[in-house]
PDB file of C-alpha atoms and ligand atoms in Angstrom:
ATOM      1  CA  UNK G  25      13.004  52.624-110.654  1.00  0.00           C
ATOM      2  CA  UNK G  26      13.977  53.808-107.194  1.00  0.00           C
ATOM      3  CA  UNK G  27      11.486  56.533-106.546  1.00  0.00           C
ATOM      4  CA  UNK G  28       9.277  56.672-103.517  1.00  0.00           C
ATOM      5  CA  UNK G  29       5.969  56.574-105.299  1.00  0.00           C
ATOM      6  CA  UNK G  30       3.111  58.130-103.401  1.00  0.00           C
ATOM      7  CA  UNK G  31       4.079  61.547-102.033  1.00  0.00           C
ATOM      8  CA  UNK G  32       1.651  61.215 -99.121  1.00  0.00           C
ATOM      9  CA  UNK G  33       3.517  58.231 -97.753  1.00  0.00           C
ATOM     10  CA  UNK G  34       4.980  58.645 -94.290  1.00  0.00           C
ATOM     11  CA  UNK G  35       8.691  59.174 -94.379  1.00  0.00           C
ATOM     12  CA  UNK G  36      11.377  57.943 -92.035  1.00  0.00           C
ATOM     13  CA  UNK G  37      15.095  58.565 -92.044  1.00  0.00           C
ATOM     14  CA  UNK G  38      17.568  55.909 -91.008  1.00  0.00           C
ATOM     15  CA  UNK G  39      20.333  58.145 -89.693  1.00  0.00           C
ATOM     16  CA  UNK G  40      22.875  55.332 -89.319  1.00  0.00           C
ATOM     17  CA  UNK G  41      23.339  52.047 -91.178  1.00  0.00           C
ATOM     18  CA  UNK G  42      26.122  49.852 -92.556  1.00  0.00           C
ATOM     19  CA  UNK G  43      24.495  48.189 -95.550  1.00  0.00           C
ATOM     20  CA  UNK G  44      27.770  48.053 -97.473  1.00  0.00           C
ATOM     21  CA  UNK G  45      28.791  45.186 -95.158  1.00  0.00           C
ATOM     22  CA  UNK G  46      29.068  41.700 -96.614  1.00  0.00           C
ATOM     23  CA  UNK G  47      26.040  40.532 -94.649  1.00  0.00           C
ATOM     24  CA  UNK G  48      24.017  42.355 -97.305  1.00  0.00           C
ATOM     25  CA  UNK G  49      25.890  41.068-100.344  1.00  0.00           C
ATOM     26  CA  UNK G  50      23.266  38.469-101.215  1.00  0.00           C
ATOM     27  CA  UNK G  51      20.211  40.738-101.143  1.00  0.00           C
ATOM     28  CA  UNK G  52      21.271  44.394-100.882  1.00  0.00           C
ATOM     29  CA  UNK G  53      18.909  45.481-103.675  1.00  0.00           C
ATOM     30  CA  UNK G  54      15.929  43.920-101.939  1.00  0.00           C
ATOM     31  CA  UNK G  55      16.956  45.435 -98.608  1.00  0.00           C
ATOM     32  CA  UNK G  56      16.980  48.885-100.208  1.00  0.00           C
ATOM     33  CA  UNK G  57      13.684  48.164-101.944  1.00  0.00           C
ATOM     34  CA  UNK G  58      12.060  47.125 -98.650  1.00  0.00           C
ATOM     35  CA  UNK G  59      13.330  50.310 -96.994  1.00  0.00           C
ATOM     36  CA  UNK G  60      11.666  52.429 -99.686  1.00  0.00           C
ATOM     37  CA  UNK G  61       8.466  50.415 -99.426  1.00  0.00           C
ATOM     38  CA  UNK G  62       8.455  51.010 -95.658  1.00  0.00           C
ATOM     39  CA  UNK G  63       8.694  54.759 -96.230  1.00  0.00           C
ATOM     40  CA  UNK G  64      12.406  55.289 -95.574  1.00  0.00           C
ATOM     41  CA  UNK G  65      13.369  58.374 -97.552  1.00  0.00           C
ATOM     42  CA  UNK G  66      17.033  58.753 -96.595  1.00  0.00           C
ATOM     43  CA  UNK G  67      19.672  56.308 -95.374  1.00  0.00           C
ATOM     44  CA  UNK G  68      22.969  57.514 -93.958  1.00  0.00           C
ATOM     45  CA  UNK G  69      25.282  54.657 -94.699  1.00  0.00           C
ATOM     46  CA  UNK G  70      28.205  55.245 -92.374  1.00  0.00           C
ATOM     47  CA  UNK G  71      31.342  54.422 -94.280  1.00  0.00           C
ATOM     48  CA  UNK G  72      33.733  53.086 -91.684  1.00  0.00           C
ATOM     49  CA  UNK G  73      32.493  49.661 -90.744  1.00  0.00           C
ATOM     50  CA  UNK G  74      35.741  47.900 -91.620  1.00  0.00           C
ATOM     51  CA  UNK G  75      38.819  49.682 -92.972  1.00  0.00           C
ATOM     52  CA  UNK G  76      40.591  46.409 -93.862  1.00  0.00           C
ATOM     53  CA  UNK G  77      37.814  45.678 -96.353  1.00  0.00           C
ATOM     54  CA  UNK G  78      37.826  49.286 -97.584  1.00  0.00           C
ATOM     55  CA  UNK G  79      34.306  49.888 -96.402  1.00  0.00           C
ATOM     56  CA  UNK G  80      34.613  53.537 -97.434  1.00  0.00           C
ATOM     57  CA  UNK G  81      34.928  52.564-101.102  1.00  0.00           C
ATOM     58  CA  UNK G  82      31.914  50.255-100.859  1.00  0.00           C
ATOM     59  CA  UNK G  83      29.889  52.931 -99.068  1.00  0.00           C
ATOM     60  CA  UNK G  84      30.812  55.514-101.696  1.00  0.00           C
ATOM     61  CA  UNK G  85      29.653  53.200-104.471  1.00  0.00           C
ATOM     62  CA  UNK G  86      26.253  52.871-102.802  1.00  0.00           C
ATOM     63  CA  UNK G  87      25.969  56.614-102.219  1.00  0.00           C
ATOM     64  CA  UNK G  88      26.785  57.255-105.867  1.00  0.00           C
ATOM     65  CA  UNK G  89      24.264  54.717-107.086  1.00  0.00           C
ATOM     66  CA  UNK G  90      21.290  55.789-104.945  1.00  0.00           C
ATOM     67  CA  UNK G  91      20.243  59.443-104.621  1.00  0.00           C
ATOM     68  CA  UNK G  92      18.732  58.898-101.152  1.00  0.00           C
ATOM     69  CA  UNK G  93      21.834  57.249 -99.666  1.00  0.00           C
ATOM     70  CA  UNK G  94      24.439  59.498 -98.075  1.00  0.00           C
ATOM     71  CA  UNK G  95      27.721  58.527 -96.505  1.00  0.00           C
ATOM     72  CA  UNK G  96      30.384  59.626 -94.025  1.00  0.00           C
ATOM     73  CA  UNK G  97      34.133  59.277 -93.555  1.00  0.00           C
ATOM     74  CA  UNK G  98      36.083  58.546 -90.401  1.00  0.00           C
ATOM     75  CA  UNK G  99      37.944  56.016 -88.293  1.00  0.00           C
ATOM     76  CA  UNK G 100      35.835  54.076 -85.805  1.00  0.00           C
ATOM     77  CA  UNK G 101      37.179  53.863 -82.224  1.00  0.00           C
ATOM     78  CA  UNK G 102      37.568  50.091 -82.705  1.00  0.00           C
ATOM     79  CA  UNK G 103      40.147  50.842 -85.417  1.00  0.00           C
ATOM     80  CA  UNK G 104      41.718  53.919 -83.845  1.00  0.00           C
ATOM     81  CA  UNK G 105      45.089  52.153 -83.694  1.00  0.00           C
ATOM     82  CA  UNK G 106      45.175  52.387 -87.524  1.00  0.00           C
ATOM     83  CA  UNK G 107      44.802  56.161 -87.534  1.00  0.00           C
ATOM     84  CA  UNK G 108      47.954  57.760 -88.940  1.00  0.00           C
ATOM     85  CA  UNK G 109      49.075  60.517 -91.317  1.00  0.00           C
ATOM     86  CA  UNK G 110      48.379  58.509 -94.475  1.00  0.00           C
ATOM     87  CA  UNK G 111      44.895  57.517 -93.451  1.00  0.00           C
ATOM     88  CA  UNK G 112      44.131  60.984 -92.259  1.00  0.00           C
ATOM     89  CA  UNK G 113      45.192  62.465 -95.627  1.00  0.00           C
ATOM     90  CA  UNK G 114      43.049  59.920 -97.455  1.00  0.00           C
ATOM     91  CA  UNK G 115      40.001  60.713 -95.337  1.00  0.00           C
ATOM     92  CA  UNK G 116      40.542  64.418 -95.914  1.00  0.00           C
ATOM     93  CA  UNK G 117      40.411  63.789 -99.682  1.00  0.00           C
ATOM     94  CA  UNK G 118      37.358  61.558 -99.434  1.00  0.00           C
ATOM     95  CA  UNK G 119      35.496  64.052 -97.259  1.00  0.00           C
ATOM     96  CA  UNK G 120      35.153  66.449-100.197  1.00  0.00           C
ATOM     97  CA  UNK G 121      32.819  64.023-101.997  1.00  0.00           C
ATOM     98  CA  UNK G 122      29.346  65.476-102.599  1.00  0.00           C
ATOM     99  CA  UNK G 123      27.565  62.626-100.812  1.00  0.00           C
ATOM    100  CA  UNK G 124      29.615  62.872 -97.600  1.00  0.00           C
ATOM    101  CA  UNK G 125      27.414  64.647 -95.077  1.00  0.00           C
ATOM    102  CA  UNK G 126      29.270  64.013 -91.819  1.00  0.00           C
ATOM    103  CA  UNK G 127      32.503  62.885 -90.211  1.00  0.00           C
ATOM    104  CA  UNK G 128      32.134  59.605 -88.368  1.00  0.00           C
ATOM    105  CA  UNK G 129      31.550  57.464 -86.729  1.00  0.00           C
ATOM    106  CA  UNK G 130      34.242  58.548 -84.316  1.00  0.00           C
ATOM    107  CA  UNK G 131      34.471  58.409 -80.551  1.00  0.00           C
ATOM    108  CA  UNK G 132      35.424  56.137 -77.688  1.00  0.00           C
ATOM    109  CA  UNK G 133      34.496  52.540 -76.949  1.00  0.00           C
ATOM    110  CA  UNK G 134      35.737  51.386 -73.553  1.00  0.00           C
ATOM    111  CA  UNK G 135      33.436  48.368 -73.585  1.00  0.00           C
ATOM    112  CA  UNK G 136      35.322  46.451 -76.270  1.00  0.00           C
ATOM    113  CA  UNK G 137      38.642  48.292 -76.017  1.00  0.00           C
ATOM    114  CA  UNK G 138      39.563  47.022 -79.503  1.00  0.00           C
ATOM    115  CA  UNK G 139      42.152  49.807 -79.705  1.00  0.00           C
ATOM    116  CA  UNK G 140      44.196  51.163 -76.789  1.00  0.00           C
ATOM    117  CA  UNK G 141      42.378  54.000 -75.044  1.00  0.00           C
ATOM    118  CA  UNK G 142      45.197  56.467 -75.714  1.00  0.00           C
ATOM    119  CA  UNK G 143      44.949  55.717 -79.429  1.00  0.00           C
ATOM    120  CA  UNK G 144      41.164  56.099 -79.274  1.00  0.00           C
ATOM    121  CA  UNK G 145      41.405  59.497 -77.613  1.00  0.00           C
ATOM    122  CA  UNK G 146      44.029  60.724 -80.066  1.00  0.00           C
ATOM    123  CA  UNK G 147      42.114  59.595 -83.166  1.00  0.00           C
ATOM    124  CA  UNK G 148      38.898  61.082 -81.750  1.00  0.00           C
ATOM    125  CA  UNK G 149      40.509  64.438 -81.008  1.00  0.00           C
ATOM    126  CA  UNK G 150      42.252  64.701 -84.387  1.00  0.00           C
ATOM    127  CA  UNK G 151      39.084  63.780 -86.273  1.00  0.00           C
ATOM    128  CA  UNK G 152      36.973  66.302 -84.385  1.00  0.00           C
ATOM    129  CA  UNK G 153      39.496  68.903 -85.512  1.00  0.00           C
ATOM    130  CA  UNK G 154      39.329  67.659 -89.106  1.00  0.00           C
ATOM    131  CA  UNK G 155      35.526  67.683 -89.132  1.00  0.00           C
ATOM    132  CA  UNK G 156      35.520  71.171 -87.723  1.00  0.00           C
ATOM    133  CA  UNK G 157      37.961  72.439 -90.356  1.00  0.00           C
ATOM    134  CA  UNK G 158      35.768  70.979 -93.070  1.00  0.00           C
ATOM    135  CA  UNK G 159      32.535  72.246 -91.480  1.00  0.00           C
ATOM    136  CA  UNK G 160      31.075  68.729 -91.294  1.00  0.00           C
ATOM    137  CA  UNK G 161      28.770  67.530 -88.519  1.00  0.00           C
ATOM    138  CA  UNK G 162      30.234  64.720 -86.375  1.00  0.00           C
ATOM    139  CA  UNK G 163      28.691  61.292 -85.778  1.00  0.00           C
ATOM    140  CA  UNK G 164      29.728  60.067 -82.347  1.00  0.00           C
ATOM    141  CA  UNK G 165      29.993  56.482 -81.116  1.00  0.00           C
ATOM    142  CA  UNK G 166      30.480  56.242 -77.365  1.00  0.00           C
ATOM    143  CA  UNK G 167      30.226  53.270 -75.059  1.00  0.00           C
ATOM    144  CA  UNK G 168      31.137  53.178 -71.373  1.00  0.00           C
ATOM    145  CA  UNK G 169      33.136  56.348 -71.937  1.00  0.00           C
ATOM    146  CA  UNK G 170      30.738  59.205 -71.247  1.00  0.00           C
ATOM    147  CA  UNK G 171      33.075  61.400 -69.197  1.00  0.00           C
ATOM    148  CA  UNK G 172      36.028  61.183 -71.580  1.00  0.00           C
ATOM    149  CA  UNK G 173      33.706  61.685 -74.561  1.00  0.00           C
ATOM    150  CA  UNK G 174      32.249  64.835 -73.045  1.00  0.00           C
ATOM    151  CA  UNK G 175      35.671  66.152 -72.080  1.00  0.00           C
ATOM    152  CA  UNK G 176      36.924  65.792 -75.652  1.00  0.00           C
ATOM    153  CA  UNK G 177      33.752  67.223 -77.169  1.00  0.00           C
ATOM    154  CA  UNK G 178      34.010  70.189 -74.829  1.00  0.00           C
ATOM    155  CA  UNK G 179      37.630  70.798 -75.768  1.00  0.00           C
ATOM    156  CA  UNK G 180      37.311  70.253 -79.499  1.00  0.00           C
ATOM    157  CA  UNK G 181      33.697  70.934 -80.485  1.00  0.00           C
ATOM    158  CA  UNK G 182      32.302  73.565 -78.146  1.00  0.00           C
ATOM    159  CA  UNK G 183      31.871  76.824 -80.015  1.00  0.00           C
ATOM    160  CA  UNK G 184      32.286  75.127 -83.404  1.00  0.00           C
ATOM    161  CA  UNK G 185      28.796  76.181 -84.376  1.00  0.00           C
ATOM    162  CA  UNK G 186      28.319  72.725 -85.878  1.00  0.00           C
ATOM    163  CA  UNK G 187      25.740  70.068 -85.087  1.00  0.00           C
ATOM    164  CA  UNK G 188      26.353  66.389 -84.574  1.00  0.00           C
ATOM    165  CA  UNK G 189      24.734  63.098 -83.661  1.00  0.00           C
ATOM    166  CA  UNK G 190      25.222  60.830 -80.667  1.00  0.00           C
ATOM    167  CA  UNK G 191      24.486  57.625 -82.530  1.00  0.00           C
ATOM    168  CA  UNK G 192      22.884  54.445 -81.143  1.00  0.00           C
ATOM    169  CA  UNK G 193      22.334  56.268 -77.893  1.00  0.00           C
ATOM    170  CA  UNK G 194      22.388  53.951 -74.867  1.00  0.00           C
ATOM    171  CA  UNK G 195      23.811  56.317 -72.262  1.00  0.00           C
ATOM    172  CA  UNK G 196      22.552  58.239 -69.290  1.00  0.00           C
ATOM    173  CA  UNK G 197      20.112  61.112 -69.416  1.00  0.00           C
ATOM    174  CA  UNK G 198      22.869  63.291 -67.930  1.00  0.00           C
ATOM    175  CA  UNK G 199      25.116  62.534 -70.886  1.00  0.00           C
ATOM    176  CA  UNK G 200      22.328  63.209 -73.404  1.00  0.00           C
ATOM    177  CA  UNK G 201      21.635  66.582 -71.842  1.00  0.00           C
ATOM    178  CA  UNK G 202      25.305  67.591 -71.729  1.00  0.00           C
ATOM    179  CA  UNK G 203      25.758  66.508 -75.361  1.00  0.00           C
ATOM    180  CA  UNK G 204      22.700  68.520 -76.429  1.00  0.00           C
ATOM    181  CA  UNK G 205      24.255  71.617 -74.836  1.00  0.00           C
ATOM    182  CA  UNK G 206      27.203  71.083 -77.186  1.00  0.00           C
ATOM    183  CA  UNK G 207      24.914  70.965 -80.229  1.00  0.00           C
ATOM    184  CA  UNK G 208      24.301  67.235 -80.532  1.00  0.00           C
ATOM    185  CA  UNK G 209      21.108  65.439 -81.416  1.00  0.00           C
ATOM    186  CA  UNK G 210      20.357  62.058 -79.888  1.00  0.00           C
ATOM    187  CA  UNK G 211      19.749  59.118 -82.187  1.00  0.00           C
ATOM    188  CA  UNK G 212      17.894  56.095 -80.852  1.00  0.00           C
ATOM    189  CA  UNK G 213      18.311  52.625 -82.320  1.00  0.00           C
ATOM    190  CA  UNK G 214      16.410  49.369 -81.862  1.00  0.00           C
ATOM    191  CA  UNK G 215      17.911  49.103 -78.381  1.00  0.00           C
ATOM    192  CA  UNK G 216      15.137  51.391 -77.131  1.00  0.00           C
ATOM    193  CA  UNK G 217      12.621  48.622 -77.929  1.00  0.00           C
ATOM    194  CA  UNK G 218      14.438  45.971 -75.862  1.00  0.00           C
ATOM    195  CA  UNK G 219      12.592  44.579 -72.874  1.00  0.00           C
ATOM    196  CA  UNK G 220      15.313  45.551 -70.385  1.00  0.00           C
ATOM    197  CA  UNK G 221      15.763  49.099 -71.725  1.00  0.00           C
ATOM    198  CA  UNK G 222      13.450  50.880 -69.259  1.00  0.00           C
ATOM    199  CA  UNK G 223      15.990  53.579 -68.416  1.00  0.00           C
ATOM    200  CA  UNK G 224      16.588  54.299 -72.069  1.00  0.00           C
ATOM    201  CA  UNK G 225      12.843  54.596 -72.714  1.00  0.00           C
ATOM    202  CA  UNK G 226      12.600  57.027 -69.791  1.00  0.00           C
ATOM    203  CA  UNK G 227      15.248  59.151 -71.495  1.00  0.00           C
ATOM    204  CA  UNK G 228      13.524  58.915 -74.888  1.00  0.00           C
ATOM    205  CA  UNK G 229      10.333  60.063 -73.195  1.00  0.00           C
ATOM    206  CA  UNK G 230      12.009  63.060 -71.545  1.00  0.00           C
ATOM    207  CA  UNK G 231      14.273  64.635 -74.166  1.00  0.00           C
ATOM    208  CA  UNK G 232      13.051  67.540 -76.315  1.00  0.00           C
ATOM    209  CA  UNK G 233      11.369  66.237 -79.461  1.00  0.00           C
ATOM    210  CA  UNK G 234      13.462  68.533 -81.664  1.00  0.00           C
ATOM    211  CA  UNK G 235      16.645  66.713 -80.603  1.00  0.00           C
ATOM    212  CA  UNK G 236      15.498  63.179 -81.485  1.00  0.00           C
ATOM    213  CA  UNK G 237      16.643  61.084 -84.416  1.00  0.00           C
ATOM    214  CA  UNK G 238      16.155  57.413 -85.246  1.00  0.00           C
ATOM    215  CA  UNK G 239      18.466  54.838 -86.808  1.00  0.00           C
ATOM    216  CA  UNK G 240      18.921  51.119 -87.260  1.00  0.00           C
ATOM    217  CA  UNK G 241      22.722  50.684 -87.087  1.00  0.00           C
ATOM    218  CA  UNK G 242      22.035  47.808 -89.516  1.00  0.00           C
ATOM    219  CA  UNK G 243      23.010  44.971 -89.504  1.00  0.00           C
ATOM    220  CA  UNK G 244      23.186  45.270 -85.694  1.00  0.00           C
ATOM    221  CA  UNK G 245      20.657  46.068 -82.963  1.00  0.00           C
ATOM    222  CA  UNK G 246      17.427  44.823 -84.572  1.00  0.00           C
ATOM    223  CA  UNK G 247      14.375  46.231 -82.843  1.00  0.00           C
ATOM    224  CA  UNK G 248      11.631  44.090 -81.358  1.00  0.00           C
ATOM    225  CA  UNK G 249       9.956  42.132 -83.016  1.00  0.00           C
ATOM    226  CA  UNK G 250      12.990  41.378 -85.185  1.00  0.00           C
ATOM    227  CA  UNK G 251      15.465  41.151 -82.322  1.00  0.00           C
ATOM    228  CA  UNK G 252      18.185  38.584 -82.950  1.00  0.00           C
ATOM    229  CA  UNK G 253      17.864  38.769 -86.727  1.00  0.00           C
ATOM    230  CA  UNK G 254      19.938  40.841 -89.133  1.00  0.00           C
ATOM    231  CA  UNK G 255      18.745  44.419 -88.953  1.00  0.00           C
ATOM    232  CA  UNK G 256      17.878  46.464 -92.051  1.00  0.00           C
ATOM    233  CA  UNK G 257      16.792  50.070 -92.683  1.00  0.00           C
ATOM    234  CA  UNK G 258      13.089  49.189 -93.117  1.00  0.00           C
ATOM    235  CA  UNK G 259      13.000  48.275 -89.419  1.00  0.00           C
ATOM    236  CA  UNK G 260      13.653  51.879 -88.371  1.00  0.00           C
ATOM    237  CA  UNK G 261       9.863  52.166 -88.340  1.00  0.00           C
ATOM    238  CA  UNK G 262       9.768  49.919 -85.226  1.00  0.00           C
ATOM    239  CA  UNK G 263      12.030  52.315 -83.344  1.00  0.00           C
ATOM    240  CA  UNK G 264       9.827  55.210 -84.430  1.00  0.00           C
ATOM    241  CA  UNK G 265       6.795  53.248 -83.227  1.00  0.00           C
ATOM    242  CA  UNK G 266       8.329  52.624 -79.814  1.00  0.00           C
ATOM    243  CA  UNK G 267       9.237  56.280 -79.218  1.00  0.00           C
ATOM    244  CA  UNK G 268       5.893  57.428 -80.632  1.00  0.00           C
ATOM    245  CA  UNK G 269       4.189  55.332 -77.971  1.00  0.00           C
ATOM    246  CA  UNK G 270       6.270  56.968 -75.251  1.00  0.00           C
ATOM    247  CA  UNK G 271       5.500  60.458 -76.553  1.00  0.00           C
ATOM    248  CA  UNK G 272       1.807  59.892 -77.270  1.00  0.00           C
ATOM    249  CA  UNK G 273       2.069  60.694 -80.949  1.00  0.00           C
ATOM    250  CA  UNK G 274       1.386  58.462 -83.940  1.00  0.00           C
ATOM    251  CA  UNK G 275       4.194  56.568 -85.605  1.00  0.00           C
ATOM    252  CA  UNK G 276       3.633  58.729 -88.699  1.00  0.00           C
ATOM    253  CA  UNK G 277       4.038  61.870 -86.625  1.00  0.00           C
ATOM    254  CA  UNK G 278       7.241  60.518 -85.082  1.00  0.00           C
ATOM    255  CA  UNK G 279       8.513  59.820 -88.624  1.00  0.00           C
ATOM    256  CA  UNK G 280       7.764  63.402 -89.625  1.00  0.00           C
ATOM    257  CA  UNK G 281       9.351  64.883 -86.498  1.00  0.00           C
ATOM    258  CA  UNK G 282      12.583  62.907 -86.751  1.00  0.00           C
ATOM    259  CA  UNK G 283      12.830  63.460 -90.522  1.00  0.00           C
ATOM    260  CA  UNK G 284      12.382  67.213 -90.067  1.00  0.00           C
ATOM    261  CA  UNK G 285      15.029  67.174 -87.316  1.00  0.00           C
ATOM    262  CA  UNK G 286      17.429  65.358 -89.593  1.00  0.00           C
ATOM    263  CA  UNK G 287      16.902  67.745 -92.512  1.00  0.00           C
ATOM    264  CA  UNK G 288      17.321  70.769 -90.287  1.00  0.00           C
ATOM    265  CA  UNK G 289      20.537  69.327 -88.885  1.00  0.00           C
ATOM    266  CA  UNK G 290      22.002  68.661 -92.317  1.00  0.00           C
ATOM    267  CA  UNK G 291      20.381  71.651 -94.021  1.00  0.00           C
ATOM    268  CA  UNK G 292      18.789  69.444 -96.675  1.00  0.00           C
ATOM    269  CA  UNK G 293      15.899  70.702 -98.729  1.00  0.00           C
ATOM    270  CA  UNK G 294      12.764  68.758 -98.054  1.00  0.00           C
ATOM    271  CA  UNK G 295      12.782  67.253-101.544  1.00  0.00           C
ATOM    272  CA  UNK G 296      16.540  66.577-101.595  1.00  0.00           C
ATOM    273  CA  UNK G 297      16.155  62.835-101.466  1.00  0.00           C
ATOM    274  CA  UNK G 298      13.582  62.546-104.214  1.00  0.00           C
ATOM    275  CA  UNK G 299      14.967  61.276-107.464  1.00  0.00           C
ATOM    276  CA  UNK G 300      14.547  63.806-110.223  1.00  0.00           C
TER     277      UNK G 300
HETATM  278 ZN1   ZN F  24      28.646  52.836 -83.492  1.00  0.00          ZN
HETATM  279 ZN1   ZN F  25      27.710  52.241 -86.762  1.00  0.00          ZN
END
């Protein structure tokens, strides 16, 4: 029922979504169907949208139901104040699940400051250590906190020999380049399509192609022409289209490049996502 049909179809990977959230309760099946129809071959459904609603459990159910959906574990910087021994032990258990491919999203968000910055830094540091122990790539969320993010990544991730993703990248080119030196790939969301995102497009045009990934961060950050509406994984194609235009390649080629980057990062076989 959920296969991808024609093998020649262009493939895209949505490296970051939250489709377990209640905004998809009414039509989640159709959302997943539309993603497949658009050529999305893998969705990473990041599991930590909302700990109070046990988003990890909901994300795990999706990952178990659909072969092409993977998940992650972690405590988001918004909820860093909840990070304690109990939660950390629970995440350690969950991280052994076969569909968990990364630790995240973790990091620092000094824009919203939903948790005290000390708590954010502590939870970020501890989780980088946990990811490293478990040999899992890290998915990083950072907003208005580039220097502290880099300092912590340098202290806790440098030399780990592990990759990671700077998700929903909206930062400076300097930050992107420093993060790449530490082994991170840069994932662009629909923000790159926004009218006022000239600087971000300049960065997307300049970075090495082998470091680029694409994502939706659904239900947030809908790309043009869907801006303002609920985002969904099918729309990752619009982000691919935007970056393809900047790089003078076709949208199909950008899909292939970013999918190959993703599979190399996570060491997935090229047919991993295809239902047997
Ligand atoms: Zn995020
Ligand atoms: Zn997210």
